[in-house]
Amino acid sequence: MSDTPALSHPVRVADLPARKTSRVTLSPDTKVCAALAMQLGIAGLRKLRFAVSLIPMGKHDWRLEGQLGATVVQSCVVTLEPVTTRIEERVAREYVHHYEPAPEGSEIEMPEDDSVEPLPAVIDLGLVATEALALALPLYPRADGAAHADAAFTEPGKQALTDEDVKPFAGLAALRDKLEKGPE
């Protein structure tokens, strides 16, 4: 597999108008969607649309606001049948000129706002769309009616441990039942 991204749309920050919002919409063709599906490890990507606004913030900083829409096909985790999912996701990033990362090797708390990034010379909207889509994919897609089957494995001649057996009060319930039954 090559290192070339399946979807790329670079925008040079120096070419953006400094006082007005720039709008871009990405709608890749079926060939690019197929390559992107392969890159993401999913069965298919029927369509993708990424509408973006690049908004200037002061002299050097930029805010990206976007709406990602996609129809993806993944394999069901239970039956391996194809599962089609519609994804609608808002995307927001801030690119700041004076971004100061934590010193190497230092311990810091993760900020609640993880959308702030250093301002690059080129913002690749295709990479932003790919990242947003990858994060929005369902982790465990399931076909309608697909349920996990209970599997019990144990030594021959012994009873398998069930979920009920490992619950904290399962032992007390068994004791209560025994007491209610009385002596044999």
mmCIF file with all atom_site columns, C-alpha atoms in Angstrom:
data_model
loop_
_atom_site.group_PDB
_atom_site.id
_atom_site.type_symbol
_atom_site.label_atom_id
_atom_site.label_alt_id
_atom_site.label_comp_id
_atom_site.label_asym_id
_atom_site.label_entity_id
_atom_site.label_seq_id
_atom_site.pdbx_PDB_ins_code
_atom_site.Cartn_x
_atom_site.Cartn_y
_atom_site.Cartn_z
_atom_site.occupancy
_atom_site.B_iso_or_equiv
_atom_site.pdbx_formal_charge
_atom_site.auth_seq_id
_atom_site.auth_comp_id
_atom_site.auth_asym_id
_atom_site.auth_atom_id
_atom_site.pdbx_PDB_model_num
ATOM 1   C CA . MET A 1 1   ? 0.000   0.000   0.000  1.00 0.00 ? 1   MET A CA 1
ATOM 2   C CA . SER A 1 2   ? 1.358   3.445   -0.864 1.00 0.00 ? 2   SER A CA 1
ATOM 3   C CA . ASP A 1 3   ? 1.751   6.381   1.484  1.00 0.00 ? 3   ASP A CA 1
ATOM 4   C CA . THR A 1 4   ? -0.303  8.566   -0.862 1.00 0.00 ? 4   THR A CA 1
ATOM 5   C CA . PRO A 1 5   ? -3.633  9.489   0.748  1.00 0.00 ? 5   PRO A CA 1
ATOM 6   C CA . ALA A 1 6   ? -6.723  8.372   -1.156 1.00 0.00 ? 6   ALA A CA 1
ATOM 7   C CA . LEU A 1 7   ? -8.336  11.789  -0.704 1.00 0.00 ? 7   LEU A CA 1
ATOM 8   C CA . SER A 1 8   ? -6.220  14.930  -0.839 1.00 0.00 ? 8   SER A CA 1
ATOM 9   C CA . HIS A 1 9   ? -7.223  18.543  -1.364 1.00 0.00 ? 9   HIS A CA 1
ATOM 10  C CA . PRO A 1 10  ? -4.406  20.848  -0.218 1.00 0.00 ? 10  PRO A CA 1
ATOM 11  C CA . VAL A 1 11  ? -5.164  24.516  0.431  1.00 0.00 ? 11  VAL A CA 1
ATOM 12  C CA . ARG A 1 12  ? -2.250  26.907  0.860  1.00 0.00 ? 12  ARG A CA 1
ATOM 13  C CA . VAL A 1 13  ? -2.974  29.181  3.803  1.00 0.00 ? 13  VAL A CA 1
ATOM 14  C CA . ALA A 1 14  ? -1.033  32.037  2.145  1.00 0.00 ? 14  ALA A CA 1
ATOM 15  C CA . ASP A 1 15  ? -3.498  31.925  -0.794 1.00 0.00 ? 15  ASP A CA 1
ATOM 16  C CA . LEU A 1 16  ? -6.598  32.347  1.408  1.00 0.00 ? 16  LEU A CA 1
ATOM 17  C CA . PRO A 1 17  ? -8.192  35.820  1.601  1.00 0.00 ? 17  PRO A CA 1
ATOM 18  C CA . ALA A 1 18  ? -7.299  37.239  5.020  1.00 0.00 ? 18  ALA A CA 1
ATOM 19  C CA . ARG A 1 19  ? -10.630 38.958  5.692  1.00 0.00 ? 19  ARG A CA 1
ATOM 20  C CA . LYS A 1 20  ? -13.280 36.706  4.239  1.00 0.00 ? 20  LYS A CA 1
ATOM 21  C CA . THR A 1 21  ? -14.497 33.161  4.670  1.00 0.00 ? 21  THR A CA 1
ATOM 22  C CA . SER A 1 22  ? -13.471 30.653  2.011  1.00 0.00 ? 22  SER A CA 1
ATOM 23  C CA . ARG A 1 23  ? -15.807 27.786  1.201  1.00 0.00 ? 23  ARG A CA 1
ATOM 24  C CA . VAL A 1 24  ? -14.864 24.459  -0.369 1.00 0.00 ? 24  VAL A CA 1
ATOM 25  C CA . THR A 1 25  ? -16.925 21.323  -0.983 1.00 0.00 ? 25  THR A CA 1
ATOM 26  C CA . LEU A 1 26  ? -15.318 17.952  -1.614 1.00 0.00 ? 26  LEU A CA 1
ATOM 27  C CA . SER A 1 27  ? -17.382 15.279  -3.386 1.00 0.00 ? 27  SER A CA 1
ATOM 28  C CA . PRO A 1 28  ? -14.986 12.574  -4.579 1.00 0.00 ? 28  PRO A CA 1
ATOM 29  C CA . ASP A 1 29  ? -15.900 10.269  -7.456 1.00 0.00 ? 29  ASP A CA 1
ATOM 30  C CA . THR A 1 30  ? -16.478 6.521   -7.111 1.00 0.00 ? 30  THR A CA 1
ATOM 31  C CA . LYS A 1 31  ? -12.829 5.684   -7.854 1.00 0.00 ? 31  LYS A CA 1
ATOM 32  C CA . VAL A 1 32  ? -11.569 7.898   -5.000 1.00 0.00 ? 32  VAL A CA 1
ATOM 33  C CA . CYS A 1 33  ? -14.329 6.589   -2.698 1.00 0.00 ? 33  CYS A CA 1
ATOM 34  C CA . ALA A 1 34  ? -13.227 3.003   -3.429 1.00 0.00 ? 34  ALA A CA 1
ATOM 35  C CA . ALA A 1 35  ? -9.589  3.884   -2.682 1.00 0.00 ? 35  ALA A CA 1
ATOM 36  C CA . LEU A 1 36  ? -10.634 5.649   0.535  1.00 0.00 ? 36  LEU A CA 1
ATOM 37  C CA . ALA A 1 37  ? -12.721 2.624   1.602  1.00 0.00 ? 37  ALA A CA 1
ATOM 38  C CA . MET A 1 38  ? -9.684  0.410   1.072  1.00 0.00 ? 38  MET A CA 1
ATOM 39  C CA . GLN A 1 39  ? -7.489  2.828   3.045  1.00 0.00 ? 39  GLN A CA 1
ATOM 40  C CA . LEU A 1 40  ? -9.980  2.819   5.946  1.00 0.00 ? 40  LEU A CA 1
ATOM 41  C CA . GLY A 1 41  ? -10.454 -0.964  5.846  1.00 0.00 ? 41  GLY A CA 1
ATOM 42  C CA . ILE A 1 42  ? -14.197 -0.896  5.212  1.00 0.00 ? 42  ILE A CA 1
ATOM 43  C CA . ALA A 1 43  ? -16.241 -2.801  2.627  1.00 0.00 ? 43  ALA A CA 1
ATOM 44  C CA . GLY A 1 44  ? -17.378 0.291   0.738  1.00 0.00 ? 44  GLY A CA 1
ATOM 45  C CA . LEU A 1 45  ? -17.922 4.022   0.640  1.00 0.00 ? 45  LEU A CA 1
ATOM 46  C CA . ARG A 1 46  ? -20.963 4.814   -1.488 1.00 0.00 ? 46  ARG A CA 1
ATOM 47  C CA . LYS A 1 47  ? -20.686 8.574   -1.258 1.00 0.00 ? 47  LYS A CA 1
ATOM 48  C CA . LEU A 1 48  ? -18.883 11.297  0.601  1.00 0.00 ? 48  LEU A CA 1
ATOM 49  C CA . ARG A 1 49  ? -19.450 15.021  0.862  1.00 0.00 ? 49  ARG A CA 1
ATOM 50  C CA . PHE A 1 50  ? -17.377 17.414  2.941  1.00 0.00 ? 50  PHE A CA 1
ATOM 51  C CA . ALA A 1 51  ? -18.522 21.051  2.968  1.00 0.00 ? 51  ALA A CA 1
ATOM 52  C CA . VAL A 1 52  ? -15.936 23.305  4.610  1.00 0.00 ? 52  VAL A CA 1
ATOM 53  C CA . SER A 1 53  ? -15.670 26.949  5.634  1.00 0.00 ? 53  SER A CA 1
ATOM 54  C CA . LEU A 1 54  ? -12.218 28.369  6.402  1.00 0.00 ? 54  LEU A CA 1
ATOM 55  C CA . ILE A 1 55  ? -12.778 31.418  8.586  1.00 0.00 ? 55  ILE A CA 1
ATOM 56  C CA . PRO A 1 56  ? -9.990  33.915  9.390  1.00 0.00 ? 56  PRO A CA 1
ATOM 57  C CA . MET A 1 57  ? -9.480  34.635  13.106 1.00 0.00 ? 57  MET A CA 1
ATOM 58  C CA . GLY A 1 58  ? -7.318  37.704  13.616 1.00 0.00 ? 58  GLY A CA 1
ATOM 59  C CA . LYS A 1 59  ? -4.144  38.193  11.574 1.00 0.00 ? 59  LYS A CA 1
ATOM 60  C CA . HIS A 1 60  ? -2.752  34.662  11.442 1.00 0.00 ? 60  HIS A CA 1
ATOM 61  C CA . ASP A 1 61  ? -5.205  32.099  12.830 1.00 0.00 ? 61  ASP A CA 1
ATOM 62  C CA . TRP A 1 62  ? -7.907  30.131  11.010 1.00 0.00 ? 62  TRP A CA 1
ATOM 63  C CA . ARG A 1 63  ? -11.014 28.205  12.011 1.00 0.00 ? 63  ARG A CA 1
ATOM 64  C CA . LEU A 1 64  ? -12.248 25.267  9.944  1.00 0.00 ? 64  LEU A CA 1
ATOM 65  C CA . GLU A 1 65  ? -15.941 24.428  10.228 1.00 0.00 ? 65  GLU A CA 1
ATOM 66  C CA . GLY A 1 66  ? -17.274 21.572  8.167  1.00 0.00 ? 66  GLY A CA 1
ATOM 67  C CA . GLN A 1 67  ? -20.104 19.140  7.677  1.00 0.00 ? 67  GLN A CA 1
ATOM 68  C CA . LEU A 1 68  ? -19.169 15.592  6.700  1.00 0.00 ? 68  LEU A CA 1
ATOM 69  C CA . GLY A 1 69  ? -21.775 13.329  5.156  1.00 0.00 ? 69  GLY A CA 1
ATOM 70  C CA . ALA A 1 70  ? -21.028 9.775   4.064  1.00 0.00 ? 70  ALA A CA 1
ATOM 71  C CA . THR A 1 71  ? -22.686 6.463   3.348  1.00 0.00 ? 71  THR A CA 1
ATOM 72  C CA . VAL A 1 72  ? -20.418 3.596   4.383  1.00 0.00 ? 72  VAL A CA 1
ATOM 73  C CA . VAL A 1 73  ? -20.675 -0.177  4.106  1.00 0.00 ? 73  VAL A CA 1
ATOM 74  C CA . GLN A 1 74  ? -19.030 -2.336  6.770  1.00 0.00 ? 74  GLN A CA 1
ATOM 75  C CA . SER A 1 75  ? -19.187 -6.022  7.651  1.00 0.00 ? 75  SER A CA 1
ATOM 76  C CA . CYS A 1 76  ? -21.450 -7.008  10.556 1.00 0.00 ? 76  CYS A CA 1
ATOM 77  C CA . VAL A 1 77  ? -19.340 -8.118  13.538 1.00 0.00 ? 77  VAL A CA 1
ATOM 78  C CA . VAL A 1 78  ? -21.668 -11.085 14.120 1.00 0.00 ? 78  VAL A CA 1
ATOM 79  C CA . THR A 1 79  ? -22.822 -12.332 10.698 1.00 0.00 ? 79  THR A CA 1
ATOM 80  C CA . LEU A 1 80  ? -20.319 -10.636 8.333  1.00 0.00 ? 80  LEU A CA 1
ATOM 81  C CA . GLU A 1 81  ? -23.304 -9.407  6.298  1.00 0.00 ? 81  GLU A CA 1
ATOM 82  C CA . PRO A 1 82  ? -22.881 -5.924  4.781  1.00 0.00 ? 82  PRO A CA 1
ATOM 83  C CA . VAL A 1 83  ? -24.189 -3.117  7.012  1.00 0.00 ? 83  VAL A CA 1
ATOM 84  C CA . THR A 1 84  ? -24.882 0.295   5.477  1.00 0.00 ? 84  THR A CA 1
ATOM 85  C CA . THR A 1 85  ? -24.580 3.320   7.783  1.00 0.00 ? 85  THR A CA 1
ATOM 86  C CA . ARG A 1 86  ? -25.265 6.988   7.093  1.00 0.00 ? 86  ARG A CA 1
ATOM 87  C CA . ILE A 1 87  ? -22.804 9.298   8.855  1.00 0.00 ? 87  ILE A CA 1
ATOM 88  C CA . GLU A 1 88  ? -23.445 12.995  9.473  1.00 0.00 ? 88  GLU A CA 1
ATOM 89  C CA . GLU A 1 89  ? -20.665 14.657  11.450 1.00 0.00 ? 89  GLU A CA 1
ATOM 90  C CA . ARG A 1 90  ? -19.751 18.256  12.301 1.00 0.00 ? 90  ARG A CA 1
ATOM 91  C CA . VAL A 1 91  ? -16.032 18.957  12.043 1.00 0.00 ? 91  VAL A CA 1
ATOM 92  C CA . ALA A 1 92  ? -14.240 21.872  13.712 1.00 0.00 ? 92  ALA A CA 1
ATOM 93  C CA . ARG A 1 93  ? -10.549 22.720  13.895 1.00 0.00 ? 93  ARG A CA 1
ATOM 94  C CA . GLU A 1 94  ? -8.625  25.819  14.882 1.00 0.00 ? 94  GLU A CA 1
ATOM 95  C CA . TYR A 1 95  ? -5.231  26.418  13.341 1.00 0.00 ? 95  TYR A CA 1
ATOM 96  C CA . VAL A 1 96  ? -3.233  28.849  15.455 1.00 0.00 ? 96  VAL A CA 1
ATOM 97  C CA . HIS A 1 97  ? 0.004   30.576  14.534 1.00 0.00 ? 97  HIS A CA 1
ATOM 98  C CA . HIS A 1 98  ? 1.426   30.645  18.076 1.00 0.00 ? 98  HIS A CA 1
ATOM 99  C CA . TYR A 1 99  ? 0.798   27.053  19.105 1.00 0.00 ? 99  TYR A CA 1
ATOM 100 C CA . GLU A 1 100 ? 3.009   25.860  21.929 1.00 0.00 ? 100 GLU A CA 1
ATOM 101 C CA . PRO A 1 101 ? 3.066   22.107  22.425 1.00 0.00 ? 101 PRO A CA 1
ATOM 102 C CA . ALA A 1 102 ? 4.068   20.618  25.767 1.00 0.00 ? 102 ALA A CA 1
ATOM 103 C CA . PRO A 1 103 ? 7.801   20.089  26.244 1.00 0.00 ? 103 PRO A CA 1
ATOM 104 C CA . GLU A 1 104 ? 9.045   16.627  25.270 1.00 0.00 ? 104 GLU A CA 1
ATOM 105 C CA . GLY A 1 105 ? 8.800   14.149  28.152 1.00 0.00 ? 105 GLY A CA 1
ATOM 106 C CA . SER A 1 106 ? 6.646   16.389  30.363 1.00 0.00 ? 106 SER A CA 1
ATOM 107 C CA . GLU A 1 107 ? 3.416   15.261  31.928 1.00 0.00 ? 107 GLU A CA 1
ATOM 108 C CA . ILE A 1 108 ? 0.363   17.388  31.239 1.00 0.00 ? 108 ILE A CA 1
ATOM 109 C CA . GLU A 1 109 ? -3.373  16.909  31.333 1.00 0.00 ? 109 GLU A CA 1
ATOM 110 C CA . MET A 1 110 ? -5.125  16.413  28.017 1.00 0.00 ? 110 MET A CA 1
ATOM 111 C CA . PRO A 1 111 ? -7.002  19.570  27.098 1.00 0.00 ? 111 PRO A CA 1
ATOM 112 C CA . GLU A 1 112 ? -10.750 19.253  26.702 1.00 0.00 ? 112 GLU A CA 1
ATOM 113 C CA . ASP A 1 113 ? -10.548 21.044  23.355 1.00 0.00 ? 113 ASP A CA 1
ATOM 114 C CA . ASP A 1 114 ? -8.546  18.805  21.055 1.00 0.00 ? 114 ASP A CA 1
ATOM 115 C CA . SER A 1 115 ? -9.471  20.773  17.948 1.00 0.00 ? 115 SER A CA 1
ATOM 116 C CA . VAL A 1 116 ? -6.601  23.299  18.273 1.00 0.00 ? 116 VAL A CA 1
ATOM 117 C CA . GLU A 1 117 ? -3.603  22.577  16.054 1.00 0.00 ? 117 GLU A CA 1
ATOM 118 C CA . PRO A 1 118 ? -0.517  24.460  14.888 1.00 0.00 ? 118 PRO A CA 1
ATOM 119 C CA . LEU A 1 119 ? -1.032  26.482  11.712 1.00 0.00 ? 119 LEU A CA 1
ATOM 120 C CA . PRO A 1 120 ? 0.508   24.596  8.782  1.00 0.00 ? 120 PRO A CA 1
ATOM 121 C CA . ALA A 1 121 ? 1.538   26.181  5.487  1.00 0.00 ? 121 ALA A CA 1
ATOM 122 C CA . VAL A 1 122 ? -0.966  23.874  3.756  1.00 0.00 ? 122 VAL A CA 1
ATOM 123 C CA . ILE A 1 123 ? -4.243  22.545  5.166  1.00 0.00 ? 123 ILE A CA 1
ATOM 124 C CA . ASP A 1 124 ? -5.174  19.291  3.433  1.00 0.00 ? 124 ASP A CA 1
ATOM 125 C CA . LEU A 1 125 ? -8.969  19.188  3.535  1.00 0.00 ? 125 LEU A CA 1
ATOM 126 C CA . GLY A 1 126 ? -8.931  15.615  2.197  1.00 0.00 ? 126 GLY A CA 1
ATOM 127 C CA . LEU A 1 127 ? -6.899  14.458  5.185  1.00 0.00 ? 127 LEU A CA 1
ATOM 128 C CA . VAL A 1 128 ? -9.225  16.314  7.573  1.00 0.00 ? 128 VAL A CA 1
ATOM 129 C CA . ALA A 1 129 ? -12.231 14.592  5.934  1.00 0.00 ? 129 ALA A CA 1
ATOM 130 C CA . THR A 1 130 ? -10.523 11.187  6.088  1.00 0.00 ? 130 THR A CA 1
ATOM 131 C CA . GLU A 1 131 ? -9.681  11.612  9.778  1.00 0.00 ? 131 GLU A CA 1
ATOM 132 C CA . ALA A 1 132 ? -13.211 12.763  10.639 1.00 0.00 ? 132 ALA A CA 1
ATOM 133 C CA . LEU A 1 133 ? -14.719 9.824   8.731  1.00 0.00 ? 133 LEU A CA 1
ATOM 134 C CA . ALA A 1 134 ? -12.384 7.312   10.398 1.00 0.00 ? 134 ALA A CA 1
ATOM 135 C CA . LEU A 1 135 ? -13.360 8.631   13.845 1.00 0.00 ? 135 LEU A CA 1
ATOM 136 C CA . ALA A 1 136 ? -17.089 8.562   13.014 1.00 0.00 ? 136 ALA A CA 1
ATOM 137 C CA . LEU A 1 137 ? -17.190 4.956   11.741 1.00 0.00 ? 137 LEU A CA 1
ATOM 138 C CA . PRO A 1 138 ? -19.208 2.577   13.929 1.00 0.00 ? 138 PRO A CA 1
ATOM 139 C CA . LEU A 1 139 ? -16.796 0.374   15.880 1.00 0.00 ? 139 LEU A CA 1
ATOM 140 C CA . TYR A 1 140 ? -19.058 -2.693  15.931 1.00 0.00 ? 140 TYR A CA 1
ATOM 141 C CA . PRO A 1 141 ? -21.585 -2.521  13.081 1.00 0.00 ? 141 PRO A CA 1
ATOM 142 C CA . ARG A 1 142 ? -24.450 -5.005  13.348 1.00 0.00 ? 142 ARG A CA 1
ATOM 143 C CA . ALA A 1 143 ? -26.963 -6.207  10.812 1.00 0.00 ? 143 ALA A CA 1
ATOM 144 C CA . ASP A 1 144 ? -30.625 -5.941  11.833 1.00 0.00 ? 144 ASP A CA 1
ATOM 145 C CA . GLY A 1 145 ? -31.532 -8.865  14.094 1.00 0.00 ? 145 GLY A CA 1
ATOM 146 C CA . ALA A 1 146 ? -27.934 -9.980  14.596 1.00 0.00 ? 146 ALA A CA 1
ATOM 147 C CA . ALA A 1 147 ? -27.255 -10.973 18.182 1.00 0.00 ? 147 ALA A CA 1
ATOM 148 C CA . HIS A 1 148 ? -24.259 -12.486 19.858 1.00 0.00 ? 148 HIS A CA 1
ATOM 149 C CA . ALA A 1 149 ? -24.689 -16.179 20.501 1.00 0.00 ? 149 ALA A CA 1
ATOM 150 C CA . ASP A 1 150 ? -23.829 -17.354 23.989 1.00 0.00 ? 150 ASP A CA 1
ATOM 151 C CA . ALA A 1 151 ? -20.865 -19.690 23.855 1.00 0.00 ? 151 ALA A CA 1
ATOM 152 C CA . ALA A 1 152 ? -19.954 -21.837 26.838 1.00 0.00 ? 152 ALA A CA 1
ATOM 153 C CA . PHE A 1 153 ? -16.618 -23.605 27.044 1.00 0.00 ? 153 PHE A CA 1
ATOM 154 C CA . THR A 1 154 ? -15.639 -25.902 29.886 1.00 0.00 ? 154 THR A CA 1
ATOM 155 C CA . GLU A 1 155 ? -14.160 -29.280 30.639 1.00 0.00 ? 155 GLU A CA 1
ATOM 156 C CA . PRO A 1 156 ? -16.274 -32.339 29.792 1.00 0.00 ? 156 PRO A CA 1
ATOM 157 C CA . GLY A 1 157 ? -18.569 -33.305 32.658 1.00 0.00 ? 157 GLY A CA 1
ATOM 158 C CA . LYS A 1 158 ? -18.581 -29.857 34.298 1.00 0.00 ? 158 LYS A CA 1
ATOM 159 C CA . GLN A 1 159 ? -21.107 -27.058 34.066 1.00 0.00 ? 159 GLN A CA 1
ATOM 160 C CA . ALA A 1 160 ? -19.946 -23.914 32.231 1.00 0.00 ? 160 ALA A CA 1
ATOM 161 C CA . LEU A 1 161 ? -19.733 -20.615 34.101 1.00 0.00 ? 161 LEU A CA 1
ATOM 162 C CA . THR A 1 162 ? -22.459 -18.202 32.993 1.00 0.00 ? 162 THR A CA 1
ATOM 163 C CA . ASP A 1 163 ? -22.857 -14.447 33.363 1.00 0.00 ? 163 ASP A CA 1
ATOM 164 C CA . GLU A 1 164 ? -25.387 -15.043 36.129 1.00 0.00 ? 164 GLU A CA 1
ATOM 165 C CA . ASP A 1 165 ? -22.824 -17.038 38.108 1.00 0.00 ? 165 ASP A CA 1
ATOM 166 C CA . VAL A 1 166 ? -20.305 -14.198 38.232 1.00 0.00 ? 166 VAL A CA 1
ATOM 167 C CA . LYS A 1 167 ? -22.679 -11.469 39.332 1.00 0.00 ? 167 LYS A CA 1
ATOM 168 C CA . PRO A 1 168 ? -21.913 -10.197 42.856 1.00 0.00 ? 168 PRO A CA 1
ATOM 169 C CA . PHE A 1 169 ? -25.149 -11.414 44.439 1.00 0.00 ? 169 PHE A CA 1
ATOM 170 C CA . ALA A 1 170 ? -25.481 -14.712 42.553 1.00 0.00 ? 170 ALA A CA 1
ATOM 171 C CA . GLY A 1 171 ? -24.164 -16.607 45.577 1.00 0.00 ? 171 GLY A CA 1
ATOM 172 C CA . LEU A 1 172 ? -26.638 -14.885 47.892 1.00 0.00 ? 172 LEU A CA 1
ATOM 173 C CA . ALA A 1 173 ? -29.511 -15.672 45.535 1.00 0.00 ? 173 ALA A CA 1
ATOM 174 C CA . ALA A 1 174 ? -28.535 -19.351 45.534 1.00 0.00 ? 174 ALA A CA 1
ATOM 175 C CA . LEU A 1 175 ? -28.352 -19.309 49.367 1.00 0.00 ? 175 LEU A CA 1
ATOM 176 C CA . ARG A 1 176 ? -31.780 -17.610 49.581 1.00 0.00 ? 176 ARG A CA 1
ATOM 177 C CA . ASP A 1 177 ? -33.276 -20.249 47.253 1.00 0.00 ? 177 ASP A CA 1
ATOM 178 C CA . LYS A 1 178 ? -31.744 -23.027 49.357 1.00 0.00 ? 178 LYS A CA 1
ATOM 179 C CA . LEU A 1 179 ? -33.134 -21.533 52.585 1.00 0.00 ? 179 LEU A CA 1
ATOM 180 C CA . GLU A 1 180 ? -36.593 -21.090 51.093 1.00 0.00 ? 180 GLU A CA 1
ATOM 181 C CA . LYS A 1 181 ? -36.591 -24.725 49.960 1.00 0.00 ? 181 LYS A CA 1
ATOM 182 C CA . GLY A 1 182 ? -35.846 -25.903 53.466 1.00 0.00 ? 182 GLY A CA 1
ATOM 183 C CA . PRO A 1 183 ? -33.966 -29.011 54.603 1.00 0.00 ? 183 PRO A CA 1
ATOM 184 C CA . GLU A 1 184 ? -34.065 -31.981 52.290 1.00 0.00 ? 184 GLU A CA 1
#
